[in-house]
Coordinates of N, CA and C in Angstrom, one line a residue:
M1 N -31.1 4.7 5.5 CA -30.0 4.4 6.3 C -28.7 5.6 6.7
F2 N -28.5 5.9 4.9 CA -28.0 7.1 5.2 C -28.4 8.4 5.1
S3 N -29.6 8.7 5.3 CA -30.4 9.7 4.8 C -30.3 11.1 5.6
N4 N -29.5 11.2 6.6 CA -28.2 12.0 7.2 C -26.8 12.3 6.9
V5 N -26.6 11.5 5.3 CA -24.9 11.8 4.8 C -24.8 13.1 4.2
D6 N -24.4 14.3 4.5 CA -24.8 15.1 3.4 C -23.6 14.6 2.3
G7 N -23.4 15.5 1.5 CA -22.1 15.7 0.2 C -20.4 15.6 0.8
G8 N -20.1 16.3 1.8 CA -18.7 16.3 2.5 C -18.8 14.9 3.1
H9 N -20.0 14.9 4.2 CA -19.1 14.0 4.8 C -19.2 12.7 4.0
A10 N -19.9 12.6 3.4 CA -19.6 11.1 2.0 C -18.6 11.6 1.4
L11 N -18.2 12.2 0.7 CA -16.6 12.6 0.1 C -15.8 11.9 1.3
I12 N -15.2 12.2 2.3 CA -14.7 12.1 3.4 C -14.8 10.4 3.6
L13 N -16.2 9.7 3.4 CA -16.0 8.5 3.2 C -15.7 7.6 2.5
L14 N -15.3 8.0 1.3 CA -14.9 7.6 0.1 C -13.8 7.3 0.4
L15 N -13.5 8.8 0.6 CA -11.8 8.6 0.3 C -11.1 8.1 1.8
G16 N -11.8 8.0 2.8 CA -11.4 6.9 3.5 C -11.3 5.6 3.5
L17 N -12.7 5.2 2.9 CA -12.4 4.1 2.4 C -11.3 4.0 0.8
A18 N -11.4 4.9 0.2 CA -10.5 4.7 -0.7 C -8.8 4.6 -0.1
A19 N -8.4 5.0 0.6 CA -6.9 5.4 1.4 C -7.1 3.7 1.9
F20 N -8.5 3.2 2.8 CA -8.0 2.2 3.4 C -7.5 0.6 2.4
I21 N -8.2 1.1 1.1 CA -8.3 -0.2 0.1 C -6.4 -0.6 -0.8
L22 N -6.0 0.9 -0.4 CA -5.1 1.7 -0.9 C -3.7 1.0 -0.1
F23 N -3.9 0.7 1.0 CA -2.9 0.4 2.2 C -3.5 -1.2 2.2
I24 N -4.4 -1.7 1.9 CA -4.4 -2.7 1.6 C -3.5 -3.3 0.8
A25 N -3.7 -3.0 -0.4 CA -3.9 -3.4 -1.8 C -1.3 -3.3 -1.5
A26 N -1.6 -2.6 -0.9 CA -0.2 -2.1 -1.0 C 0.5 -3.3 0.1
L27 N 0.1 -3.7 1.2 CA 0.3 -4.6 1.7 C 0.4 -5.4 1.1
V28 N -0.7 -6.5 0.3 CA -0.8 -8.0 -0.2 C 0.4 -7.8 -1.6
S29 N 0.9 -6.4 -2.0 CA 1.5 -5.9 -2.9 C 3.2 -6.7 -2.7
I30 N 3.2 -6.3 -1.1 CA 4.8 -6.0 -0.7 C 4.9 -8.0 -0.7
I31 N 3.5 -8.2 0.0 CA 4.0 -9.6 0.4 C 4.2 -10.6 -0.9
K32 N 3.8 -10.0 -2.0 CA 4.1 -11.1 -3.0 C 4.5 -10.7 -4.1
A33 N 5.1 -9.0 -3.9 CA 6.9 -9.0 -5.2 C 7.8 -9.8 -4.9
P34 N 8.0 -10.6 -6.2 CA 8.6 -11.8 -6.3 C 10.0 -11.6 -6.0
R35 N 10.3 -10.1 -6.3 CA 12.2 -10.4 -6.6 C 13.0 -9.3 -4.8
A36 N 11.9 -8.9 -4.5 CA 11.7 -8.3 -2.9 C 12.8 -9.5 -1.7
S37 N 13.6 -9.4 -1.4 CA 14.2 -10.1 -0.3 C 13.1 -9.9 1.3
T38 N 13.3 -10.8 1.8 CA 12.6 -10.9 2.9 C 12.6 -9.1 4.3
A39 N 13.8 -8.9 3.8 CA 14.6 -7.7 5.0 C 13.9 -7.0 4.2
E40 N 13.6 -6.6 3.0 CA 13.0 -5.4 2.1 C 11.6 -5.3 2.6
K41 N 11.3 -7.2 2.2 CA 9.7 -6.9 2.4 C 9.1 -6.4 3.8
V42 N 10.0 -6.6 4.9 CA 9.7 -6.3 6.2 C 9.9 -5.0 6.4
I43 N 10.7 -4.1 6.0 CA 10.9 -2.7 6.1 C 10.0 -1.7 5.4
W44 N 9.6 -2.6 4.2 CA 8.5 -1.8 3.0 C 6.6 -1.7 3.7
V45 N 6.8 -3.1 4.4 CA 5.4 -3.5 5.7 C 5.7 -2.1 6.6
L46 N 6.3 -2.3 7.2 CA 6.5 -1.2 8.5 C 6.7 0.3 7.9
V47 N 7.1 0.9 6.7 CA 6.6 2.1 6.1 C 5.5 1.8 5.9
V48 N 4.8 0.9 5.5 CA 3.2 1.3 5.3 C 2.3 1.1 6.6
L49 N 2.9 0.9 7.4 CA 2.0 0.7 8.5 C 2.3 1.4 9.6
I50 N 3.4 2.7 9.3 CA 3.8 3.7 10.3 C 3.1 5.0 9.3
L51 N 2.8 5.1 8.0 CA 2.5 6.3 7.4 C 1.7 5.3 6.5
P52 N 0.7 5.2 7.0 CA -0.5 4.3 5.8 C -0.7 4.9 4.2
L53 N -1.1 6.2 4.3 CA -1.4 6.6 3.2 C -0.1 7.2 2.6
L54 N 1.0 8.0 2.5 CA 2.1 8.0 2.2 C 3.0 6.9 1.9
G55 N 3.0 6.3 2.6 CA 4.0 4.7 2.7 C 3.3 3.5 1.6
S56 N 1.9 3.6 1.3 CA 1.3 3.1 0.2 C 1.0 3.7 -1.2
I57 N 1.4 5.2 -0.8 CA 1.3 5.7 -2.8 C 3.4 5.6 -3.1
V58 N 4.1 5.2 -1.8 CA 5.3 5.5 -2.1 C 5.7 4.3 -2.8
W59 N 5.0 3.4 -2.0 CA 5.1 1.8 -2.1 C 4.9 1.7 -3.8
F60 N 3.7 2.4 -4.4 CA 3.6 1.9 -5.3 C 4.2 2.8 -6.8
V61 N 4.3 4.0 -6.1 CA 5.2 4.8 -7.2 C 6.8 4.3 -7.5
V62 N 7.2 3.9 -6.5 CA 9.0 3.6 -6.6 C 9.4 2.2 -5.7
G63 N 8.8 2.0 -5.0 CA 9.5 1.0 -4.2 C 8.8 -1.0 -5.5
K64 N 7.3 -0.7 -5.6 CA 7.0 -2.1 -6.2 C 8.1 -2.2 -7.8
R65 N 8.8 -1.2 -8.2 CA 9.3 -1.1 -9.8 C 11.0 -1.5 -9.4
F66 N 11.4 -1.4 -8.0 CA 12.1 -2.4 -7.4 C 12.1 -3.0 -7.4
A67 N 10.9 -3.4 -6.9 CA 11.0 -5.3 -6.4 C 10.5 -6.2 -7.1
T68 N 10.2 -5.5 -8.5 CA 9.6 -6.6 -9.5 C 10.7 -6.5 -10.2
A69 N 11.1 -5.8 -10.9 CA 12.7 -6.1 -12.1 C 13.7 -6.4 -11.5
G70 N 14.5 -6.6 -12.7 CA 16.0 -7.2 -12.3 C 16.2 -8.5 -12.3
D71 N 17.5 -8.5 -11.4 CA 17.9 -9.9 -10.3 C 16.4 -11.2 -10.7
P72 N 16.9 -12.0 -10.9 CA 16.2 -13.4 -10.7 C 15.6 -13.2 -9.2
P73 N 14.3 -13.6 -8.7 CA 14.1 -14.1 -7.7 C 15.5 -14.0 -6.6
R74 N 15.0 -14.5 -5.5 CA 16.0 -14.9 -4.3 C 15.6 -16.2 -3.7
A75 N 16.2 -16.4 -3.3 CA 16.1 -17.8 -2.5 C 15.6 -17.2 -1.1

């Protein structure tokens, strides 16, 4: 099935799959963020949709920390 895929193509395929999984994980994480307001979630989702790889990385490095710590959940 994949007999004509060389090492370089396999690496690109794996990196693309990893980026897609990171993208989906970021969206799920944003939606489930307990302390983020609806407006904050919408903004983060838009950032991740517009810049999938960079937005996902920024969410996990910066955004998630602020959305899950501090004040009690908002109504």
